[in-house]
PDB file of C-alpha atoms in Angstrom:
ATOM      1  CA  PHE M   1     108.501  88.972  82.826  1.00  0.00           C
ATOM      2  CA  PHE M   2     107.105  85.460  83.355  1.00  0.00           C
ATOM      3  CA  ILE M   3     104.607  84.779  80.543  1.00  0.00           C
ATOM      4  CA  PRO M   4     106.428  85.791  77.320  1.00  0.00           C
ATOM      5  CA  PHE M   5     108.481  82.951  75.548  1.00  0.00           C
ATOM      6  CA  LEU M   6     107.312  80.222  77.886  1.00  0.00           C
ATOM      7  CA  GLY M   7     106.890  77.899  74.972  1.00  0.00           C
ATOM      8  CA  SER M   8     109.914  78.881  73.027  1.00  0.00           C
ATOM      9  CA  VAL M   9     112.214  76.150  74.611  1.00  0.00           C
ATOM     10  CA  HIS M  10     111.451  72.509  74.712  1.00  0.00           C
ATOM     11  CA  LEU M  11     110.687  70.761  77.987  1.00  0.00           C
ATOM     12  CA  PHE M  12     114.232  69.722  79.118  1.00  0.00           C
ATOM     13  CA  ASP M  13     114.138  68.659  82.825  1.00  0.00           C
ATOM     14  CA  TRP M  14     113.177  65.143  83.810  1.00  0.00           C
ATOM     15  CA  ASP M  15     110.436  66.518  86.016  1.00  0.00           C
ATOM     16  CA  GLU M  16     109.174  68.982  83.421  1.00  0.00           C
ATOM     17  CA  ILE M  17     108.766  66.137  80.875  1.00  0.00           C
ATOM     18  CA  ASN M  18     107.146  63.711  83.308  1.00  0.00           C
ATOM     19  CA  PHE M  19     104.746  66.210  84.897  1.00  0.00           C
ATOM     20  CA  ALA M  20     103.529  67.526  81.546  1.00  0.00           C
ATOM     21  CA  GLU M  21     103.024  63.996  80.406  1.00  0.00           C
ATOM     22  CA  SER M  22     100.981  63.218  83.580  1.00  0.00           C
ATOM     23  CA  ALA M  23      98.745  66.150  82.829  1.00  0.00           C
ATOM     24  CA  ARG M  24      98.316  65.120  79.142  1.00  0.00           C
ATOM     25  CA  GLU M  25      97.376  61.588  80.301  1.00  0.00           C
ATOM     26  CA  MET M  26      94.675  63.037  82.594  1.00  0.00           C
ATOM     27  CA  ILE M  27      93.198  64.754  79.619  1.00  0.00           C
ATOM     28  CA  VAL M  28      93.420  61.597  77.427  1.00  0.00           C
ATOM     29  CA  THR M  29      91.990  59.207  79.970  1.00  0.00           C
ATOM     30  CA  GLY M  30      89.594  61.659  81.664  1.00  0.00           C
ATOM     31  CA  ASN M  31      90.908  60.335  84.922  1.00  0.00           C
ATOM     32  CA  PHE M  32      91.745  63.377  87.031  1.00  0.00           C
ATOM     33  CA  SER M  33      91.811  61.638  90.415  1.00  0.00           C
ATOM     34  CA  ARG M  34      94.991  59.583  89.795  1.00  0.00           C
ATOM     35  CA  VAL M  35      98.391  60.719  88.580  1.00  0.00           C
ATOM     36  CA  GLN M  36      99.827  58.485  85.824  1.00  0.00           C
ATOM     37  CA  ILE M  37     103.084  58.191  83.911  1.00  0.00           C
ATOM     38  CA  ASP M  38     102.949  56.061  80.683  1.00  0.00           C
ATOM     39  CA  PHE M  39      99.339  55.236  81.865  1.00  0.00           C
ATOM     40  CA  HIS M  40     100.618  53.478  84.914  1.00  0.00           C
ATOM     41  CA  PRO M  41     100.045  54.755  88.520  1.00  0.00           C
ATOM     42  CA  PHE M  42     102.543  57.421  89.616  1.00  0.00           C
ATOM     43  CA  TRP M  43     102.503  57.600  93.424  1.00  0.00           C
ATOM     44  CA  GLU M  44     105.216  60.164  93.904  1.00  0.00           C
ATOM     45  CA  LYS M  45     103.012  63.249  93.743  1.00  0.00           C
ATOM     46  CA  PRO M  46      99.328  64.134  94.552  1.00  0.00           C
ATOM     47  CA  PRO M  47      97.233  65.633  91.729  1.00  0.00           C
ATOM     48  CA  LEU M  48      96.934  69.386  92.431  1.00  0.00           C
ATOM     49  CA  PHE M  49      99.735  70.671  90.192  1.00  0.00           C
ATOM     50  CA  PHE M  50      98.767  68.317  87.410  1.00  0.00           C
ATOM     51  CA  TRP M  51      95.290  69.723  87.553  1.00  0.00           C
ATOM     52  CA  THR M  52      96.680  73.247  86.878  1.00  0.00           C
ATOM     53  CA  GLN M  53      98.719  71.989  83.998  1.00  0.00           C
ATOM     54  CA  ALA M  54      95.742  70.026  82.525  1.00  0.00           C
ATOM     55  CA  LEU M  55      93.702  73.267  82.795  1.00  0.00           C
ATOM     56  CA  GLY M  56      96.521  75.100  80.977  1.00  0.00           C
ATOM     57  CA  MET M  57      96.466  72.435  78.197  1.00  0.00           C
ATOM     58  CA  LYS M  58      92.591  72.780  78.015  1.00  0.00           C
ATOM     59  CA  LEU M  59      93.107  76.515  77.425  1.00  0.00           C
ATOM     60  CA  PHE M  60      96.205  76.607  75.109  1.00  0.00           C
ATOM     61  CA  GLY M  61      96.608  73.060  73.775  1.00  0.00           C
ATOM     62  CA  ILE M  62      99.037  70.381  74.691  1.00  0.00           C
ATOM     63  CA  ASN M  63     102.347  72.187  74.423  1.00  0.00           C
ATOM     64  CA  GLU M  64     105.281  73.613  76.392  1.00  0.00           C
ATOM     65  CA  PHE M  65     103.489  76.970  76.945  1.00  0.00           C
ATOM     66  CA  ALA M  66     100.502  75.284  78.566  1.00  0.00           C
ATOM     67  CA  ALA M  67     102.676  73.098  80.815  1.00  0.00           C
ATOM     68  CA  ARG M  68     104.597  76.099  82.123  1.00  0.00           C
ATOM     69  CA  PHE M  69     101.705  78.595  82.299  1.00  0.00           C
ATOM     70  CA  PRO M  70     100.636  77.732  85.872  1.00  0.00           C
ATOM     71  CA  ASN M  71     103.969  78.582  87.287  1.00  0.00           C
ATOM     72  CA  ALA M  72     104.004  81.925  85.451  1.00  0.00           C
ATOM     73  CA  ILE M  73     100.754  82.699  87.198  1.00  0.00           C
ATOM     74  CA  ILE M  74     102.216  81.507  90.537  1.00  0.00           C
ATOM     75  CA  GLY M  75     105.180  83.876  89.912  1.00  0.00           C
ATOM     76  CA  ILE M  76     102.840  86.825  89.573  1.00  0.00           C
ATOM     77  CA  LEU M  77     100.872  85.770  92.767  1.00  0.00           C
ATOM     78  CA  THR M  78     104.102  85.370  94.635  1.00  0.00           C
ATOM     79  CA  LEU M  79     105.346  88.907  93.878  1.00  0.00           C
ATOM     80  CA  ILE M  80     101.983  90.330  94.866  1.00  0.00           C
ATOM     81  CA  THR M  81     102.003  88.365  98.086  1.00  0.00           C
ATOM     82  CA  LEU M  82     105.558  89.423  99.007  1.00  0.00           C
ATOM     83  CA  TYR M  83     104.559  93.098  98.299  1.00  0.00           C
ATOM     84  CA  LEU M  84     101.447  92.888 100.452  1.00  0.00           C
ATOM     85  CA  ILE M  85     103.167  91.175 103.322  1.00  0.00           C
ATOM     86  CA  GLY M  86     106.102  93.462 103.218  1.00  0.00           C
ATOM     87  CA  LYS M  87     103.767  96.505 103.177  1.00  0.00           C
ATOM     88  CA  ARG M  88     101.939  95.074 106.267  1.00  0.00           C
ATOM     89  CA  LEU M  89     105.103  94.339 108.107  1.00  0.00           C
ATOM     90  CA  TYR M  90     106.916  97.659 107.480  1.00  0.00           C
ATOM     91  CA  ASP M  91     105.655  99.921 104.695  1.00  0.00           C
ATOM     92  CA  GLU M  92     104.870 100.117 101.001  1.00  0.00           C
ATOM     93  CA  LYS M  93     108.530 100.897  99.943  1.00  0.00           C
ATOM     94  CA  PHE M  94     109.770  97.768 101.784  1.00  0.00           C
ATOM     95  CA  GLY M  95     107.070  95.685 100.114  1.00  0.00           C
ATOM     96  CA  LEU M  96     108.031  96.961  96.679  1.00  0.00           C
ATOM     97  CA  ILE M  97     111.798  96.374  97.367  1.00  0.00           C
ATOM     98  CA  TRP M  98     111.127  92.824  98.640  1.00  0.00           C
ATOM     99  CA  ALA M  99     109.061  91.918  95.534  1.00  0.00           C
ATOM    100  CA  LEU M 100     111.608  93.523  93.157  1.00  0.00           C
ATOM    101  CA  ALA M 101     114.521  91.751  94.857  1.00  0.00           C
ATOM    102  CA  TYR M 102     112.681  88.399  94.414  1.00  0.00           C
ATOM    103  CA  LEU M 103     111.833  89.231  90.850  1.00  0.00           C
ATOM    104  CA  GLY M 104     115.469  89.908  90.090  1.00  0.00           C
ATOM    105  CA  SER M 105     116.710  86.625  91.725  1.00  0.00           C
ATOM    106  CA  PHE M 106     118.120  84.059  89.361  1.00  0.00           C
ATOM    107  CA  LEU M 107     116.626  80.819  90.635  1.00  0.00           C
ATOM    108  CA  PRO M 108     113.055  82.085  91.327  1.00  0.00           C
ATOM    109  CA  HIS M 109     112.912  83.568  87.836  1.00  0.00           C
ATOM    110  CA  ILE M 110     113.910  80.214  86.291  1.00  0.00           C
ATOM    111  CA  TYR M 111     111.348  78.400  88.503  1.00  0.00           C
ATOM    112  CA  PHE M 112     108.546  80.580  87.254  1.00  0.00           C
ATOM    113  CA  LYS M 113     109.557  79.837  83.642  1.00  0.00           C
ATOM    114  CA  SER M 114     109.444  76.073  84.204  1.00  0.00           C
ATOM    115  CA  GLY M 115     106.967  73.272  84.454  1.00  0.00           C
ATOM    116  CA  ILE M 116     108.170  71.769  87.703  1.00  0.00           C
ATOM    117  CA  ILE M 117     106.071  71.510  90.852  1.00  0.00           C
ATOM    118  CA  ASP M 118     108.219  73.574  93.297  1.00  0.00           C
ATOM    119  CA  PRO M 119     106.835  77.103  92.718  1.00  0.00           C
ATOM    120  CA  LEU M 120     103.268  76.120  93.616  1.00  0.00           C
ATOM    121  CA  PHE M 121     104.485  74.074  96.621  1.00  0.00           C
ATOM    122  CA  ASN M 122     106.784  76.809  97.803  1.00  0.00           C
ATOM    123  CA  PHE M 123     103.936  79.392  97.584  1.00  0.00           C
ATOM    124  CA  PHE M 124     101.637  77.344  99.754  1.00  0.00           C
ATOM    125  CA  ILE M 125     104.346  76.567 102.251  1.00  0.00           C
ATOM    126  CA  PHE M 126     105.265  80.228 102.428  1.00  0.00           C
ATOM    127  CA  LEU M 127     101.609  81.144 103.159  1.00  0.00           C
ATOM    128  CA  THR M 128     101.372  78.337 105.776  1.00  0.00           C
ATOM    129  CA  VAL M 129     104.356  79.721 107.701  1.00  0.00           C
ATOM    130  CA  ILE M 130     103.104  83.313 107.452  1.00  0.00           C
ATOM    131  CA  PHE M 131      99.701  82.381 108.692  1.00  0.00           C
ATOM    132  CA  LEU M 132     101.090  80.198 111.453  1.00  0.00           C
ATOM    133  CA  ALA M 133     103.260  83.069 112.590  1.00  0.00           C
ATOM    134  CA  ARG M 134     100.266  85.335 112.725  1.00  0.00           C
ATOM    135  CA  SER M 135      98.291  82.771 114.554  1.00  0.00           C
ATOM    136  CA  ILE M 136     100.899  82.435 117.235  1.00  0.00           C
ATOM    137  CA  LYS M 137     101.240  86.181 117.518  1.00  0.00           C
ATOM    138  CA  GLU M 138      97.353  86.530 117.955  1.00  0.00           C
ATOM    139  CA  ASN M 139      97.356  83.376 120.081  1.00  0.00           C
ATOM    140  CA  ASP M 140      94.582  84.332 122.558  1.00  0.00           C
ATOM    141  CA  ASN M 141      91.977  86.012 120.419  1.00  0.00           C
ATOM    142  CA  ASP M 142      89.727  85.305 117.403  1.00  0.00           C
ATOM    143  CA  LYS M 143      92.304  86.566 114.931  1.00  0.00           C
ATOM    144  CA  GLY M 144      94.560  83.747 115.944  1.00  0.00           C
ATOM    145  CA  LEU M 145      91.816  81.232 115.241  1.00  0.00           C
ATOM    146  CA  LYS M 146      91.201  82.877 111.693  1.00  0.00           C
ATOM    147  CA  PHE M 147      94.957  82.665 110.852  1.00  0.00           C
ATOM    148  CA  ALA M 148      95.118  79.031 112.109  1.00  0.00           C
ATOM    149  CA  LEU M 149      92.262  78.259 109.632  1.00  0.00           C
ATOM    150  CA  PHE M 150      94.077  79.942 106.810  1.00  0.00           C
ATOM    151  CA  ALA M 151      97.272  78.125 107.715  1.00  0.00           C
ATOM    152  CA  GLY M 152      95.513  74.860 107.643  1.00  0.00           C
ATOM    153  CA  ILE M 153      94.026  75.545 104.217  1.00  0.00           C
ATOM    154  CA  SER M 154      97.466  76.490 102.891  1.00  0.00           C
ATOM    155  CA  ALA M 155      99.095  73.409 104.420  1.00  0.00           C
ATOM    156  CA  GLY M 156      96.359  71.304 102.929  1.00  0.00           C
ATOM    157  CA  LEU M 157      96.989  72.751  99.401  1.00  0.00           C
ATOM    158  CA  ALA M 158     100.716  72.209  99.866  1.00  0.00           C
ATOM    159  CA  THR M 159     100.046  68.599 100.796  1.00  0.00           C
ATOM    160  CA  LEU M 160      97.859  68.136  97.732  1.00  0.00           C
ATOM    161  CA  THR M 161     100.747  69.584  95.719  1.00  0.00           C
ATOM    162  CA  LYS M 162     103.664  67.469  96.962  1.00  0.00           C
ATOM    163  CA  GLY M 163     102.435  65.127  99.650  1.00  0.00           C
ATOM    164  CA  PRO M 164     102.956  64.851 103.401  1.00  0.00           C
ATOM    165  CA  VAL M 165     106.244  66.924 103.287  1.00  0.00           C
ATOM    166  CA  GLY M 166     103.914  69.945 103.202  1.00  0.00           C
ATOM    167  CA  LEU M 167     102.827  69.174 106.766  1.00  0.00           C
ATOM    168  CA  LEU M 168     106.378  68.129 107.782  1.00  0.00           C
ATOM    169  CA  ILE M 169     107.908  71.544 106.887  1.00  0.00           C
ATOM    170  CA  ALA M 170     105.116  73.454 108.667  1.00  0.00           C
ATOM    171  CA  GLY M 171     105.504  71.239 111.737  1.00  0.00           C
ATOM    172  CA  ILE M 172     109.258  71.618 111.892  1.00  0.00           C
ATOM    173  CA  SER M 173     108.887  75.435 111.569  1.00  0.00           C
ATOM    174  CA  VAL M 174     106.606  75.555 114.567  1.00  0.00           C
ATOM    175  CA  LEU M 175     108.901  73.301 116.609  1.00  0.00           C
ATOM    176  CA  VAL M 176     111.981  75.392 115.823  1.00  0.00           C
ATOM    177  CA  TYR M 177     110.082  78.525 116.875  1.00  0.00           C
ATOM    178  CA  TRP M 178     108.791  76.859 120.080  1.00  0.00           C
ATOM    179  CA  ALA M 179     112.294  75.653 120.942  1.00  0.00           C
ATOM    180  CA  SER M 180     113.682  79.147 120.277  1.00  0.00           C
ATOM    181  CA  VAL M 181     111.463  80.495 123.075  1.00  0.00           C
ATOM    182  CA  LYS M 182     112.507  77.566 125.228  1.00  0.00           C
ATOM    183  CA  PHE M 183     109.038  76.013 125.050  1.00  0.00           C
ATOM    184  CA  LYS M 184     107.686  78.827 127.299  1.00  0.00           C
ATOM    185  CA  LYS M 185     104.976  80.136 124.901  1.00  0.00           C
ATOM    186  CA  ARG M 186     101.753  78.201 125.374  1.00  0.00           C
ATOM    187  CA  LEU M 187     100.204  76.772 122.186  1.00  0.00           C
ATOM    188  CA  ASN M 188      96.473  77.374 121.857  1.00  0.00           C
ATOM    189  CA  TRP M 189      94.850  74.043 121.345  1.00  0.00           C
ATOM    190  CA  ARG M 190      91.785  75.637 119.774  1.00  0.00           C
ATOM    191  CA  ASN M 191      94.052  77.028 116.968  1.00  0.00           C
ATOM    192  CA  ILE M 192      95.799  73.700 116.646  1.00  0.00           C
ATOM    193  CA  LEU M 193      92.452  71.968 116.241  1.00  0.00           C
ATOM    194  CA  ALA M 194      91.326  74.601 113.641  1.00  0.00           C
ATOM    195  CA  PHE M 195      94.531  74.083 111.705  1.00  0.00           C
ATOM    196  CA  SER M 196      94.156  70.332 111.751  1.00  0.00           C
ATOM    197  CA  ILE M 197      90.518  70.305 110.694  1.00  0.00           C
ATOM    198  CA  SER M 198      90.927  72.825 107.902  1.00  0.00           C
ATOM    199  CA  CYS M 199      93.989  70.915 106.564  1.00  0.00           C
ATOM    200  CA  LEU M 200      92.097  67.580 106.664  1.00  0.00           C
ATOM    201  CA  VAL M 201      89.044  69.101 104.872  1.00  0.00           C
ATOM    202  CA  ILE M 202      91.220  70.347 101.990  1.00  0.00           C
ATOM    203  CA  THR M 203      93.149  67.131 101.565  1.00  0.00           C
ATOM    204  CA  SER M 204      89.951  65.089 101.782  1.00  0.00           C
ATOM    205  CA  LEU M 205      88.742  66.883  98.584  1.00  0.00           C
ATOM    206  CA  TRP M 206      91.046  64.532  96.687  1.00  0.00           C
ATOM    207  CA  PHE M 207      91.398  61.262  98.722  1.00  0.00           C
ATOM    208  CA  VAL M 208      87.749  60.872  99.888  1.00  0.00           C
ATOM    209  CA  PRO M 209      86.197  60.884  96.366  1.00  0.00           C
ATOM    210  CA  GLU M 210      89.036  58.635  95.193  1.00  0.00           C
ATOM    211  CA  MET M 211      88.344  56.081  97.950  1.00  0.00           C
ATOM    212  CA  ILE M 212      84.586  56.304  97.356  1.00  0.00           C
ATOM    213  CA  ASN M 213      84.870  55.691  93.615  1.00  0.00           C
ATOM    214  CA  ASN M 214      87.833  53.272  93.475  1.00  0.00           C
ATOM    215  CA  GLY M 215      88.414  51.882  96.974  1.00  0.00           C
ATOM    216  CA  PHE M 216      91.468  52.334  99.198  1.00  0.00           C
ATOM    217  CA  TRP M 217      94.074  50.712  96.968  1.00  0.00           C
ATOM    218  CA  PHE M 218      95.422  53.774  95.235  1.00  0.00           C
ATOM    219  CA  ILE M 219      95.631  55.909  98.400  1.00  0.00           C
ATOM    220  CA  ARG M 220      97.222  53.015 100.349  1.00  0.00           C
ATOM    221  CA  GLU M 221      99.871  52.638  97.674  1.00  0.00           C
ATOM    222  CA  PHE M 222     100.420  56.432  97.586  1.00  0.00           C
ATOM    223  CA  LEU M 223     100.872  56.636 101.410  1.00  0.00           C
ATOM    224  CA  LYS M 224     103.193  53.550 101.272  1.00  0.00           C
ATOM    225  CA  TYR M 225     105.336  55.254  98.654  1.00  0.00           C
ATOM    226  CA  GLN M 226     105.493  58.505 100.653  1.00  0.00           C
ATOM    227  CA  ALA M 227     106.488  56.634 103.843  1.00  0.00           C
ATOM    228  CA  GLU M 228     109.326  54.832 101.923  1.00  0.00           C
TER     229      GLU M 228
END
């Protein structure tokens, strides 16, 4: 459903064109730590999605198919994830219906045929919220700690995909839940620390090497742009 005819239509969305060009410029310059547009710094997005597009271009050449291929794979992973979570929450039939309902939905189907950043970001945000929910449910045992670590990894990957908004959405989700129980449920500080450290480790895989090799300038400008 997702892979056939990916390259049969030209890149048409402003984001599709710019993101594919950023991935192409990574390959041309050999600079994979900084996102560029027209070979000038592009501070709007971190590099994770562009790395996946650059990998697609390495495999299939610089073309529309390669630019959209990562999202087709994310579409497949999303359906499998929905099935597995639905099966765990209720049963196998529910998981299958949930995945098929999402497969038949108009907007997700278009997203997974596109070269925009949202499918990858949405996938990691969804995993973050799922793991946070499991962590809160298993608040006082080792399973809660494990799920907090997984949530932090997912939030870190979301942040590397679209910036600090990845953390913002996860934080708002927890606050809304906490408010819904009238702040009576105690939050486990061990789990919060595990979430924070794992998220920091994942995001540091990008910004620490960048700062070591090129100084703080690019990261400072990126953070300034995100704040604005």
